[in-house]
Short mmCIF file of C-alpha atoms and ligand atoms in Angstrom, two decimals:
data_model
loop_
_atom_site.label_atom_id
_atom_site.label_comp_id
_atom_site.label_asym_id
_atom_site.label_seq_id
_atom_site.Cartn_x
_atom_site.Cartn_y
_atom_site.Cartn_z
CA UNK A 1415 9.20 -43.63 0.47
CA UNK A 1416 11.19 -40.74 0.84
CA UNK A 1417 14.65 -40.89 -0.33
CA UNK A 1418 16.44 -37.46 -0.31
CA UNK A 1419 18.50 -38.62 -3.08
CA UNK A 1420 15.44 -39.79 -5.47
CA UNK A 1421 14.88 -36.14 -7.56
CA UNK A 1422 11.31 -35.24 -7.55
CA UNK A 1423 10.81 -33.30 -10.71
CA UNK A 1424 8.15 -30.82 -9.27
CA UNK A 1425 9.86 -30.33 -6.26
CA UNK A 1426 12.65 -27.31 -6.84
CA UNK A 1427 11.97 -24.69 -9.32
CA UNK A 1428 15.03 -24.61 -11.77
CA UNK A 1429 15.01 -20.96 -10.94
CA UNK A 1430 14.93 -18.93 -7.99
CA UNK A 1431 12.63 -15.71 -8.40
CA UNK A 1432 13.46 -12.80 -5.95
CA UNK A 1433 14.64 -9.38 -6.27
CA UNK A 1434 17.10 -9.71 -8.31
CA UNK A 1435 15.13 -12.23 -10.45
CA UNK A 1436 11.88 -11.08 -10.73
CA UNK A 1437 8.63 -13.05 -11.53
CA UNK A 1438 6.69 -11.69 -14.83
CA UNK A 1439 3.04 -12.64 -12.90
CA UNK A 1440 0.19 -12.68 -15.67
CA UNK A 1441 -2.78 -11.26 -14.93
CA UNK A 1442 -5.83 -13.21 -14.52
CA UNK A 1443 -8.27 -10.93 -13.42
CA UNK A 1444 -8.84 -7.31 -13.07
CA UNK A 1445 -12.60 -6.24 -11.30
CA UNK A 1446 -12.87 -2.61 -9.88
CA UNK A 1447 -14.22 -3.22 -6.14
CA UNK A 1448 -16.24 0.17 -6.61
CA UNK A 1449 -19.67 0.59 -7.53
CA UNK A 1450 -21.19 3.35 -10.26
CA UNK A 1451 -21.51 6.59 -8.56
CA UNK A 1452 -18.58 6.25 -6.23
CA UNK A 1453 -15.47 8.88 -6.18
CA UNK A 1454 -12.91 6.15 -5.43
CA UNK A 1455 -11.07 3.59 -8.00
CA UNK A 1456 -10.03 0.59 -6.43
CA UNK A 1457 -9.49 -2.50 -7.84
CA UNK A 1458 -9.41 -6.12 -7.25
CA UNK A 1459 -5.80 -8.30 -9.09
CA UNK A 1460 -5.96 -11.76 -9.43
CA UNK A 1461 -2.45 -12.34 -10.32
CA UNK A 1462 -1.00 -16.35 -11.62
CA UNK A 1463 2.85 -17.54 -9.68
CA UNK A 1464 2.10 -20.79 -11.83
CA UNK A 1465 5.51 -22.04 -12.32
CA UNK A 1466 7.48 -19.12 -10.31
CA UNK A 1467 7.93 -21.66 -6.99
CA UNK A 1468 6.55 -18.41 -5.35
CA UNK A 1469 5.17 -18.67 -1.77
CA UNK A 1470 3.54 -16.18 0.51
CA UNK A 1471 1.84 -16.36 4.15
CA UNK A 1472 -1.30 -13.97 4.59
CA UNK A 1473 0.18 -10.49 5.78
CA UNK A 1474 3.06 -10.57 3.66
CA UNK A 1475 3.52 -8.22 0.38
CA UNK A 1476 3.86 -8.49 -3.57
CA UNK A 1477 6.61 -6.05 -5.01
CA UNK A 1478 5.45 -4.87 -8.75
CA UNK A 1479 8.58 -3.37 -10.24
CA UNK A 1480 6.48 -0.31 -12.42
CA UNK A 1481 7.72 1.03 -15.87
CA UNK A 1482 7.01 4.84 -16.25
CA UNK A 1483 3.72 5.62 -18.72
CA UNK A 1484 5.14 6.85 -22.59
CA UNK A 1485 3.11 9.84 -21.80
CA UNK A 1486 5.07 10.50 -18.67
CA UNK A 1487 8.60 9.93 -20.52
CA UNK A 1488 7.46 11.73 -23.46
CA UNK A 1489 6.52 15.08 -21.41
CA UNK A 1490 9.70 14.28 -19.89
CA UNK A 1491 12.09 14.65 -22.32
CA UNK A 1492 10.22 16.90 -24.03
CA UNK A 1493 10.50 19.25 -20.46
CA UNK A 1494 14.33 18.61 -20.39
CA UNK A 1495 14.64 19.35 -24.50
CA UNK A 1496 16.51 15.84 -24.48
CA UNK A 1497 17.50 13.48 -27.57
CA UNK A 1498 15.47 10.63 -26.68
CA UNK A 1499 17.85 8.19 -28.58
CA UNK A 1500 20.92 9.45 -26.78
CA UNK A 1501 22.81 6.34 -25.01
CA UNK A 1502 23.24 6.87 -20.78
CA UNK A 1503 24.63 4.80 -18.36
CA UNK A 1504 21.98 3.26 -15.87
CA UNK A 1505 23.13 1.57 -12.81
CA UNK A 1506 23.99 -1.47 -13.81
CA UNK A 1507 26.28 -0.55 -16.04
CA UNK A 1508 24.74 -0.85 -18.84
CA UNK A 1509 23.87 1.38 -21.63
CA UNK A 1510 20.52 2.29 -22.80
CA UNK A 1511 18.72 5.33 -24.82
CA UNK A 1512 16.94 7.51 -22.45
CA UNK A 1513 13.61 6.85 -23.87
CA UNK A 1514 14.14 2.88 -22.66
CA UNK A 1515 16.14 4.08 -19.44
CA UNK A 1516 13.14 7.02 -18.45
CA UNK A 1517 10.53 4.23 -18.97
CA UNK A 1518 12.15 1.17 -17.37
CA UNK A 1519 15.13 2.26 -14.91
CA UNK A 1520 14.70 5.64 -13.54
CA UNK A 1521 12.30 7.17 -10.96
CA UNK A 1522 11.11 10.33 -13.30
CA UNK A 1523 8.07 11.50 -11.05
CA UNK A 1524 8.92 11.87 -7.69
CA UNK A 1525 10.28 15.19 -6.70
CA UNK A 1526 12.39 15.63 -3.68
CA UNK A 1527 14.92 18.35 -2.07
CA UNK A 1528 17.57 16.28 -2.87
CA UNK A 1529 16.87 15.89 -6.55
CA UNK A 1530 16.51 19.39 -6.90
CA UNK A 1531 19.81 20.18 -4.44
CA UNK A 1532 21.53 17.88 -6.87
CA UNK A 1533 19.84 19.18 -10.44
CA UNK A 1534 20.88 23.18 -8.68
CA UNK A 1535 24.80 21.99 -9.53
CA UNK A 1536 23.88 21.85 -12.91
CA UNK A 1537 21.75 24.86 -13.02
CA UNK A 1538 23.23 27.31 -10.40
CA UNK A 1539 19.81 28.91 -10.33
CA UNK A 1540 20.03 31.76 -7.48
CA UNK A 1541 15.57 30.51 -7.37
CA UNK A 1542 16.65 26.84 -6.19
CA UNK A 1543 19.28 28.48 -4.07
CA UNK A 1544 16.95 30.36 -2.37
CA UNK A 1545 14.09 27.55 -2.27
CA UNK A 1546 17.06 25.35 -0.30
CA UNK A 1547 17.86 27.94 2.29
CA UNK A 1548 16.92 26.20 5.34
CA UNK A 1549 15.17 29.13 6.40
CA UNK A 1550 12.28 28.82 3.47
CA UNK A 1551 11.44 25.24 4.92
CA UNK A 1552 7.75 26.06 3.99
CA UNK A 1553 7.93 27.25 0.72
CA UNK A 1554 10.20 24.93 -0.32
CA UNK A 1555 7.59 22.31 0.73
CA UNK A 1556 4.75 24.29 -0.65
CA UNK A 1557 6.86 24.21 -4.23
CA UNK A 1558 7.10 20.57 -3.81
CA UNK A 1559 3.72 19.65 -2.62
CA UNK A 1560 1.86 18.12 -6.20
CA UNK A 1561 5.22 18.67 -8.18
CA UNK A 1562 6.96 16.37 -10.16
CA UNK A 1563 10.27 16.02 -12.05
CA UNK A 1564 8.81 17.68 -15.26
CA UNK A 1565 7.93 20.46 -13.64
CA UNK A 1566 11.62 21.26 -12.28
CA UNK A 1567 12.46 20.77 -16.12
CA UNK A 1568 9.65 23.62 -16.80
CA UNK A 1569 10.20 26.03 -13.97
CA UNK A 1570 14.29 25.72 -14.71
CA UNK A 1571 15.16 25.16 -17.68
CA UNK A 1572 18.91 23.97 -18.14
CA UNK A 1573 19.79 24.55 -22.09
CA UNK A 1574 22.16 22.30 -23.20
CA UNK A 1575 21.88 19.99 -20.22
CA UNK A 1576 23.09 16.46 -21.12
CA UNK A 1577 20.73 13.63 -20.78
CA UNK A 1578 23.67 11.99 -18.80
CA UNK A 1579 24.38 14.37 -16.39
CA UNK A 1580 20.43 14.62 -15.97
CA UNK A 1581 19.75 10.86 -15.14
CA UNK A 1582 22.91 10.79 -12.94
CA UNK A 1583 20.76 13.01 -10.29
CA UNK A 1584 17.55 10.41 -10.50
CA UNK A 1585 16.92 7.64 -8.77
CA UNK A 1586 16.59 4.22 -9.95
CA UNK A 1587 12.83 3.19 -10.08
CA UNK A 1588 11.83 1.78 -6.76
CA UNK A 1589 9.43 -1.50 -6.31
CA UNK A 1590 5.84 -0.83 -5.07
CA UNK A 1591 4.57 -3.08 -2.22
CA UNK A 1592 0.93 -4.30 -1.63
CA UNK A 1593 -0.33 -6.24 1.24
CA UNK A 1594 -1.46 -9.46 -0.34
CA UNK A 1595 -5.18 -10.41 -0.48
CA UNK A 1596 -5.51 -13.65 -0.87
CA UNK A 1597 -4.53 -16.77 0.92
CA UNK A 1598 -2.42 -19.50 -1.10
CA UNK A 1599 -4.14 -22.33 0.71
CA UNK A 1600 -7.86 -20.60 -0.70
CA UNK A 1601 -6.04 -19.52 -4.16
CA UNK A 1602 -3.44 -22.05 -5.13
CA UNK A 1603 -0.85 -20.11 -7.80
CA UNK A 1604 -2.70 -17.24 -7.41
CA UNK A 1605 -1.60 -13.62 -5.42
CA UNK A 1606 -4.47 -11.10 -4.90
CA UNK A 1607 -4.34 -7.46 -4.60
CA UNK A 1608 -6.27 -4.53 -3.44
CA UNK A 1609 -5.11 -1.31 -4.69
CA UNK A 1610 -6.39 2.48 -4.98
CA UNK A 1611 -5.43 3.53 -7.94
CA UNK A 1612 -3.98 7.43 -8.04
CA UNK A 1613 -4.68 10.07 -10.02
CA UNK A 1614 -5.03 13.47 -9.50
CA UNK A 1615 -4.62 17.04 -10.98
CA UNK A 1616 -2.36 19.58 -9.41
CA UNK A 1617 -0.79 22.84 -10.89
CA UNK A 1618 -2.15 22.99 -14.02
CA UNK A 1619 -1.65 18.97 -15.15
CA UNK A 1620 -3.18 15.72 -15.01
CA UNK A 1621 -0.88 13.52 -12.62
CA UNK A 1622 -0.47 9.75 -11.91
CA UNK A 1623 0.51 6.99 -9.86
CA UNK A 1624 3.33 5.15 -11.53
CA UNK A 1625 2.61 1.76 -10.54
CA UNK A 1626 -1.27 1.75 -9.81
CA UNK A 1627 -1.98 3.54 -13.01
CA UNK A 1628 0.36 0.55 -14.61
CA UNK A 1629 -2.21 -2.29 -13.27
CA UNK A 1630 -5.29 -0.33 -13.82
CA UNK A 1631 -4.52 1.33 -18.01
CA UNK A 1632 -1.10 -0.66 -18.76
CA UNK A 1633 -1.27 -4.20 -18.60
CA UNK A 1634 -4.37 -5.94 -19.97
CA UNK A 1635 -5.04 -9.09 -18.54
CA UNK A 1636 -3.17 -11.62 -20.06
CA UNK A 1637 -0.21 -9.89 -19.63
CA UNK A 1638 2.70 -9.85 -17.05
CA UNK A 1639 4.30 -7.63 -14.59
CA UNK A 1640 7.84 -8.12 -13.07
CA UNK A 1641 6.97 -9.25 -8.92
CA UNK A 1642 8.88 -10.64 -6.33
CA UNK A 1643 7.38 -11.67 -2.64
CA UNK A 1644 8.48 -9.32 0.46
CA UNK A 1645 7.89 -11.00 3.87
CA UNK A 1646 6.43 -9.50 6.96
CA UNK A 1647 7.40 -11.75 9.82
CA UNK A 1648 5.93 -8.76 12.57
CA UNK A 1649 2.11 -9.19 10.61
CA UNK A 1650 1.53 -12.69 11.31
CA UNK A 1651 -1.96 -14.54 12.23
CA UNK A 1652 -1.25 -15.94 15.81
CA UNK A 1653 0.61 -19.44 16.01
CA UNK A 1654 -2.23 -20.38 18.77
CA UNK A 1655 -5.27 -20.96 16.60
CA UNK A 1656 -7.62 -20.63 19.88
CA UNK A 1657 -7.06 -16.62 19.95
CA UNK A 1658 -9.44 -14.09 19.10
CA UNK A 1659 -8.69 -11.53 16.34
CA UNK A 1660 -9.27 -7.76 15.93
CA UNK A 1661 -8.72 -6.38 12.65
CA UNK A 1662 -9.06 -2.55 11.71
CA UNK A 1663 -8.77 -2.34 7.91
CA UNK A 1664 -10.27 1.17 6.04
CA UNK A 1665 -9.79 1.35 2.63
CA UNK A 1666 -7.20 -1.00 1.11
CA UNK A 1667 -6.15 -1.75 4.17
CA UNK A 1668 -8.72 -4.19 4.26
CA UNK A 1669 -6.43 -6.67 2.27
CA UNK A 1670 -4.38 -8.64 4.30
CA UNK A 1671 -7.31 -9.01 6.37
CA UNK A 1672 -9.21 -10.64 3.16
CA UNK A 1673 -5.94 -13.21 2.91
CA UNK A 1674 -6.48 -13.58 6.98
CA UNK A 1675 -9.82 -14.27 7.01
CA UNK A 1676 -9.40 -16.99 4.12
CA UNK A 1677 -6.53 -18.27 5.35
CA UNK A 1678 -8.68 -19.32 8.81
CA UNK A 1679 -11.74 -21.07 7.05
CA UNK A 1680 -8.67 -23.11 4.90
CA UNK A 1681 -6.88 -24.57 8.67
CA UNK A 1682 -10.18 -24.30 9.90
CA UNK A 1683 -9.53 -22.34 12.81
CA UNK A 1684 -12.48 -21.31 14.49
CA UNK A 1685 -11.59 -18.64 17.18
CA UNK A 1686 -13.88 -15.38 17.07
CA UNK A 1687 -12.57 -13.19 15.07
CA UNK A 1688 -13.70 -9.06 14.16
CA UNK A 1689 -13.46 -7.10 11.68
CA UNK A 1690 -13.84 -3.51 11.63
CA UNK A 1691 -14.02 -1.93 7.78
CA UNK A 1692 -14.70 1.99 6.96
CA UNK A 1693 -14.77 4.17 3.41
CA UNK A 1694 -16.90 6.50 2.32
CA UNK A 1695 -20.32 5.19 1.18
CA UNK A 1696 -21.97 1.76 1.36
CA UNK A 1697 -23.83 1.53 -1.46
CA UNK A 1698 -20.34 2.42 -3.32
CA UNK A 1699 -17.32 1.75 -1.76
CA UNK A 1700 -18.21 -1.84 0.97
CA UNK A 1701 -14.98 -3.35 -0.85
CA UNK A 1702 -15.49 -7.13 -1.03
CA UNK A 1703 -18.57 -6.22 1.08
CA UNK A 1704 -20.51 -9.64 -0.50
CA UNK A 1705 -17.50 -11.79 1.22
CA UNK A 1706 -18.08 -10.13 4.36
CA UNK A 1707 -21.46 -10.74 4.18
CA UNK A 1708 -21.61 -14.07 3.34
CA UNK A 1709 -18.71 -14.86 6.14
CA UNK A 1710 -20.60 -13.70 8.47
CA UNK A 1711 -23.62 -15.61 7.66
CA UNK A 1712 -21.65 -18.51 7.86
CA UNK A 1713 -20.04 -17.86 11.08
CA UNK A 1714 -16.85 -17.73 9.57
CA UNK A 1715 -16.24 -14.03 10.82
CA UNK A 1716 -17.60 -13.70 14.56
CA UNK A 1717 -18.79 -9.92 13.94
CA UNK A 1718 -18.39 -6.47 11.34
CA UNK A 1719 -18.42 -3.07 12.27
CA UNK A 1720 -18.36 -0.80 9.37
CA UNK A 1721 -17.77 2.89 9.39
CA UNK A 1722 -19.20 4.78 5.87
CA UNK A 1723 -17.60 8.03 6.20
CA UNK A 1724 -19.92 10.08 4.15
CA UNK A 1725 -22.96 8.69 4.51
CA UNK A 1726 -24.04 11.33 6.74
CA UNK A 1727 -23.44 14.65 7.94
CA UNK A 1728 -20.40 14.37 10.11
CA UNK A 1729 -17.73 11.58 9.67
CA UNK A 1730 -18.13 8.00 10.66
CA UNK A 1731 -14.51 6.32 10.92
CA UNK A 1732 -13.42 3.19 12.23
CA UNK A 1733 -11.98 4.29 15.82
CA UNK A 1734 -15.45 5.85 16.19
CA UNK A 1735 -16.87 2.36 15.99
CA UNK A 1736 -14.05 0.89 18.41
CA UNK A 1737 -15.01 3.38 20.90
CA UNK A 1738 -18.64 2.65 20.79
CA UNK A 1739 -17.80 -1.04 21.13
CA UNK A 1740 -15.21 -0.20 23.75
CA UNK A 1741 -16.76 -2.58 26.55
CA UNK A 1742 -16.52 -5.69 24.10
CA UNK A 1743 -13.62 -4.51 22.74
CA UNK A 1744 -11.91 -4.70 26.05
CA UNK A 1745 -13.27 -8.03 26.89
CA UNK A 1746 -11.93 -9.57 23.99
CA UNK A 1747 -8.83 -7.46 24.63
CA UNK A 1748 -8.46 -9.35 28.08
CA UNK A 1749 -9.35 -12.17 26.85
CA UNK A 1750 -5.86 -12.36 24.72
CA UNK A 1751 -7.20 -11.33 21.66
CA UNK A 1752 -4.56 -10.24 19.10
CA UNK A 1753 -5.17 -6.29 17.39
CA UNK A 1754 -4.03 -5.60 13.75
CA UNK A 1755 -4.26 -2.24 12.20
CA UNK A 1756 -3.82 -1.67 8.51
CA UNK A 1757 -3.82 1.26 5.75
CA UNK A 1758 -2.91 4.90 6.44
CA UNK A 1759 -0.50 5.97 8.89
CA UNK A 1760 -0.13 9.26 8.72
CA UNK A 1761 -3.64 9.83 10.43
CA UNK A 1762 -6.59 6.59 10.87
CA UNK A 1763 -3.28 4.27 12.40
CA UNK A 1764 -2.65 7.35 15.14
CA UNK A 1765 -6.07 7.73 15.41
CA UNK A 1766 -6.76 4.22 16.35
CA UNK A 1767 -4.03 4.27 18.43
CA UNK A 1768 -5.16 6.82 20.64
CA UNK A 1769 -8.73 5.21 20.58
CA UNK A 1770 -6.52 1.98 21.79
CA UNK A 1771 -5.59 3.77 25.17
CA UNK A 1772 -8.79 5.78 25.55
CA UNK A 1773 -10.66 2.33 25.79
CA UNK A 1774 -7.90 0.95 28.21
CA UNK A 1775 -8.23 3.78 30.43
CA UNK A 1776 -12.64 4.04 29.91
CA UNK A 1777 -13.24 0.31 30.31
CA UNK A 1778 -9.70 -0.90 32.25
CA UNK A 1779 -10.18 2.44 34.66
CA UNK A 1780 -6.15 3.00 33.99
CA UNK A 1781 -4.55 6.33 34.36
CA UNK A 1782 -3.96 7.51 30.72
CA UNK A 1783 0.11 6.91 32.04
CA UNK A 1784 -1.29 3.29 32.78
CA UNK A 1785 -3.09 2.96 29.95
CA UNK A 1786 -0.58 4.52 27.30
CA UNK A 1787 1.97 1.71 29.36
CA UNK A 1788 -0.94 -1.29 29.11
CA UNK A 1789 -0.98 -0.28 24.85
CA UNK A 1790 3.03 -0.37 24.85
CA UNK A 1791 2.55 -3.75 26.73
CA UNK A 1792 0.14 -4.90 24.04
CA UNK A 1793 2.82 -4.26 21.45
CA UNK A 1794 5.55 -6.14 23.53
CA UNK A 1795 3.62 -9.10 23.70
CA UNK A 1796 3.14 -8.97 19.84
CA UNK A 1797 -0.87 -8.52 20.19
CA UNK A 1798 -0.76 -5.40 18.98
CA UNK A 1799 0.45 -5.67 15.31
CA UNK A 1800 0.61 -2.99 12.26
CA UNK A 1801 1.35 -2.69 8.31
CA UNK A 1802 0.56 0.47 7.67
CA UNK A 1803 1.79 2.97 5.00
P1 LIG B 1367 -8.44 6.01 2.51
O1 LIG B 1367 -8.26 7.28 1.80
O2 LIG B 1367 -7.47 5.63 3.56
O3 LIG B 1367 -9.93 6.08 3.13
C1 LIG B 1367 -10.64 4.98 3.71
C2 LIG B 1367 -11.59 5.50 4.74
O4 LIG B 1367 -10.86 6.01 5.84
C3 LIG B 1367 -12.47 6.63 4.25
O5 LIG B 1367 -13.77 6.45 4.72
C4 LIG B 1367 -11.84 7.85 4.87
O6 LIG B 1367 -12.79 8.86 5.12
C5 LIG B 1367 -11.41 7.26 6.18
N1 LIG B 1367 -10.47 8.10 6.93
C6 LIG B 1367 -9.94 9.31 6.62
N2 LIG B 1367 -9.20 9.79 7.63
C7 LIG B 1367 -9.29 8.88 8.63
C8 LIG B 1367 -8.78 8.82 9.94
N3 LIG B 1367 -8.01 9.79 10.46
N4 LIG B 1367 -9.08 7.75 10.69
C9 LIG B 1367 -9.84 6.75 10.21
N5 LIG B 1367 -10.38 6.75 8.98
C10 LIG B 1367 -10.10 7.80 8.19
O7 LIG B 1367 -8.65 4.81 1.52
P2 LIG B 1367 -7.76 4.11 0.44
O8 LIG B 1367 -8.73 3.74 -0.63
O9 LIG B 1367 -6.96 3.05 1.07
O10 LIG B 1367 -6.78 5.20 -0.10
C11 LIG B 1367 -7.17 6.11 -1.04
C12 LIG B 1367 -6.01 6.96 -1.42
O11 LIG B 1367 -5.22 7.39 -0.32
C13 LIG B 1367 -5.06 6.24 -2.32
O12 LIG B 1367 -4.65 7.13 -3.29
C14 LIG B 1367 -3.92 5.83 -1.43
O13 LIG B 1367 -2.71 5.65 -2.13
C15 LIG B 1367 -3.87 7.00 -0.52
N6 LIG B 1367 -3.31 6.62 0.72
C16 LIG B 1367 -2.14 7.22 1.02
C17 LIG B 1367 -1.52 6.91 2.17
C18 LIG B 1367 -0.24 7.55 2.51
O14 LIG B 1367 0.42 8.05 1.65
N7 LIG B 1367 0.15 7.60 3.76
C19 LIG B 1367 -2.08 5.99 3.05
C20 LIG B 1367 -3.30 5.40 2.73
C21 LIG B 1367 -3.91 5.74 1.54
P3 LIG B 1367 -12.88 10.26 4.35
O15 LIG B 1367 -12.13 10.11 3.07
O16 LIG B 1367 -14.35 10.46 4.15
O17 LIG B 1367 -12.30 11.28 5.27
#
């Protein structure tokens, strides 16, 4: 029976986790994806929504809200000569002493034009003045490239600044998104995550990610981090079961392809489906490469392409393998089949792109005009679908 007014105990969550509430996930399971000898750190989360009332649909995104590392804070206020225990305002309105508010509220890496616009009122330095003359465009970006907050502290000092005035000019810590890898129906209370972890060294120190350095050295497992779900309505799997997929997924963004792909064998849908997958080495870097593997054996993925970057002399990438495959690729293309693209956009999603039309106009015999407007189509008609970052 289902009476509406009979209260089912399990039913409703007594509260609501979003943004404003956030989730602390534990940790279940950490497993780097890489294998010894590789030059790449990417690991595997298994993370537990037990009790949250959190749902996701494969494609959308976890939000971890990071904390800043005590190293970070530390070299911090050391940089700015601050009183660590001095009260400021954060943006809420509360209180807090910097240590607490660099580590938990503020965005203390990240350095931008503006921050440094807005530290110049403070420090009326005729150097920033002349770094943010419109007309030094390039240096000013060649100061910035592999800079951080701390080194604005360093390169201009303020004496006497105020911790107050300081954090006024930062920005409050923003959320970090990851394209979920895991489907709920394959995983119940459980969110996945794929994530390259960042760290690098750049004029003269040892720099970090803030949030993929937090799941990798900060939390052990067994221990939460603040999450809330973000939806992506435009990265869907089709609604008609009986249509082929095309997924292009280098790197990490081979995730939401993992929750895709799991997602299908759990409603049982059964139309062909391909994946193409590229880093640098096989032996190293094939991230969940034993899933593939085993998918494909079982006829639960229709076909892999995989493009190992450096495992010869010139570079292997995935739109290399779509234009070898162009023929097939444009038979399933006219056969309705629906094309995601996920990972980097500032290069492999443009690149794929173009390898998109070059296929339309090689195997379709379009015009590049006609095949540029046949890709714009594709997009239109929502079979052409990207999360890329
Ligand atoms: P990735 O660096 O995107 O690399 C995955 C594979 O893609 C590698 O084999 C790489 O080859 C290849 N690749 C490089 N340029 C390409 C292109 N134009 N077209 C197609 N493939 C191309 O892998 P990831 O592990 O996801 O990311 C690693 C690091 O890059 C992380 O630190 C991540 O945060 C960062 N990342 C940044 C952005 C961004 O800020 N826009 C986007 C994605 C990733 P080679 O390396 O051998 O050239």
């Amino acid at each position: 029976m289902n009476d509406e007014n009979t209260l089912n105990p399990n039913s409703a969550p007594a509260v609501v986790y979003d943004k404003n509430n956030l989730f602390p996930s534990t940790l279940k399971r950490r497993v780097l994806l890489n294998k010894e000898g590789t030059d790449k750190e990417t690991l595997h989360l298994e993370m537990c929504l037990a009790g949250s009332g959190l749902e996701y649909c494969p494609g959308d995104s976890l939000a971890i809200v990071p904390t800043n590392s005590a190293e970070v804070v530390e070299r911090t206020i050391e940089a700015g000569g601050f009183d660590p225990g001095e009260k400021v305002e954060i943006k809420s309105g509360a209180t807090k002493p910097l240590g607490e508010a660099f580590t938990s509220a503020l965005a203390i890496t990240g350095l931008t034009k503006i921050i440094l616009k807005k530290y110049n009122d403070f420090a009326q330095s005729e150097k920033i003045e002349t770094l943010l003359d419109p007309e030094n465009r390039a240096t000013l970006e060649d100061y910035l490239w592999g800079r951080e907050v701390v080194d604005m502290l360093t390169d201009f000092p303020i004496p006497g600044l105020s911790a107050s005035d300081f954090c006024g000019i930062l920005r409050q810590q923003p959320p970090r998104l990851y394209s979920i890898a895991s489907s709920l129906k394959a995983h119940p209370d459980e969110v996945h995550l794929t994530i390259a972890i960042v760290r690098y060294h750049s004029h003269g120190r040892d720099r970090e990610g803030v949030c993929s350095t937090l799941t990798a050295d900060r939390v052990n497992e067994g221990e939460t981090m603040p999450v809330y779900m973000h939806g992506n309505k435009r990265f869907k799997l089709p609604e008609d079961g009986e249509k082929p997929i095309i997924m292009v997924g280098p790197g990490t963004g081979i995730a939401p392809f993992r929750a895709f792909v799991e997602e299908r064998i759990a409603t049982g849908v059964t139309s062909k489906s391909w994946l193409f997958f590229g880093d640098q080495h096989r032996e190293t870097d094939y991230l969940y490469g034993d899933e593939w593997e085993r998918y494909l054996d079982e006829g639960k993925l229709s076909r892999i392409d995989l493009a190992f970057s450096r495992d010869q002399d010139h570079k292997i990438y995935v739109q290399h393998r779509m234009l070898e495959h162009a023929a097939e690729m444009w038979t399933w293309l006219s056969d309705g089949a629906v094309f995601y693209v996920c990972g980097d956009a500032s290069r492999m999603a443009k690149d794929v792109h173009e390898a998109l039309i070059t296929i339309a106009e090689k195997e379709g015999g379009k015009s590049r005009e006609d095949a540029e407007a046949w890709v714009k189509q594709l997009n239109s008609d929502k079979r052409y679908r990207k999360d890329v970052y």
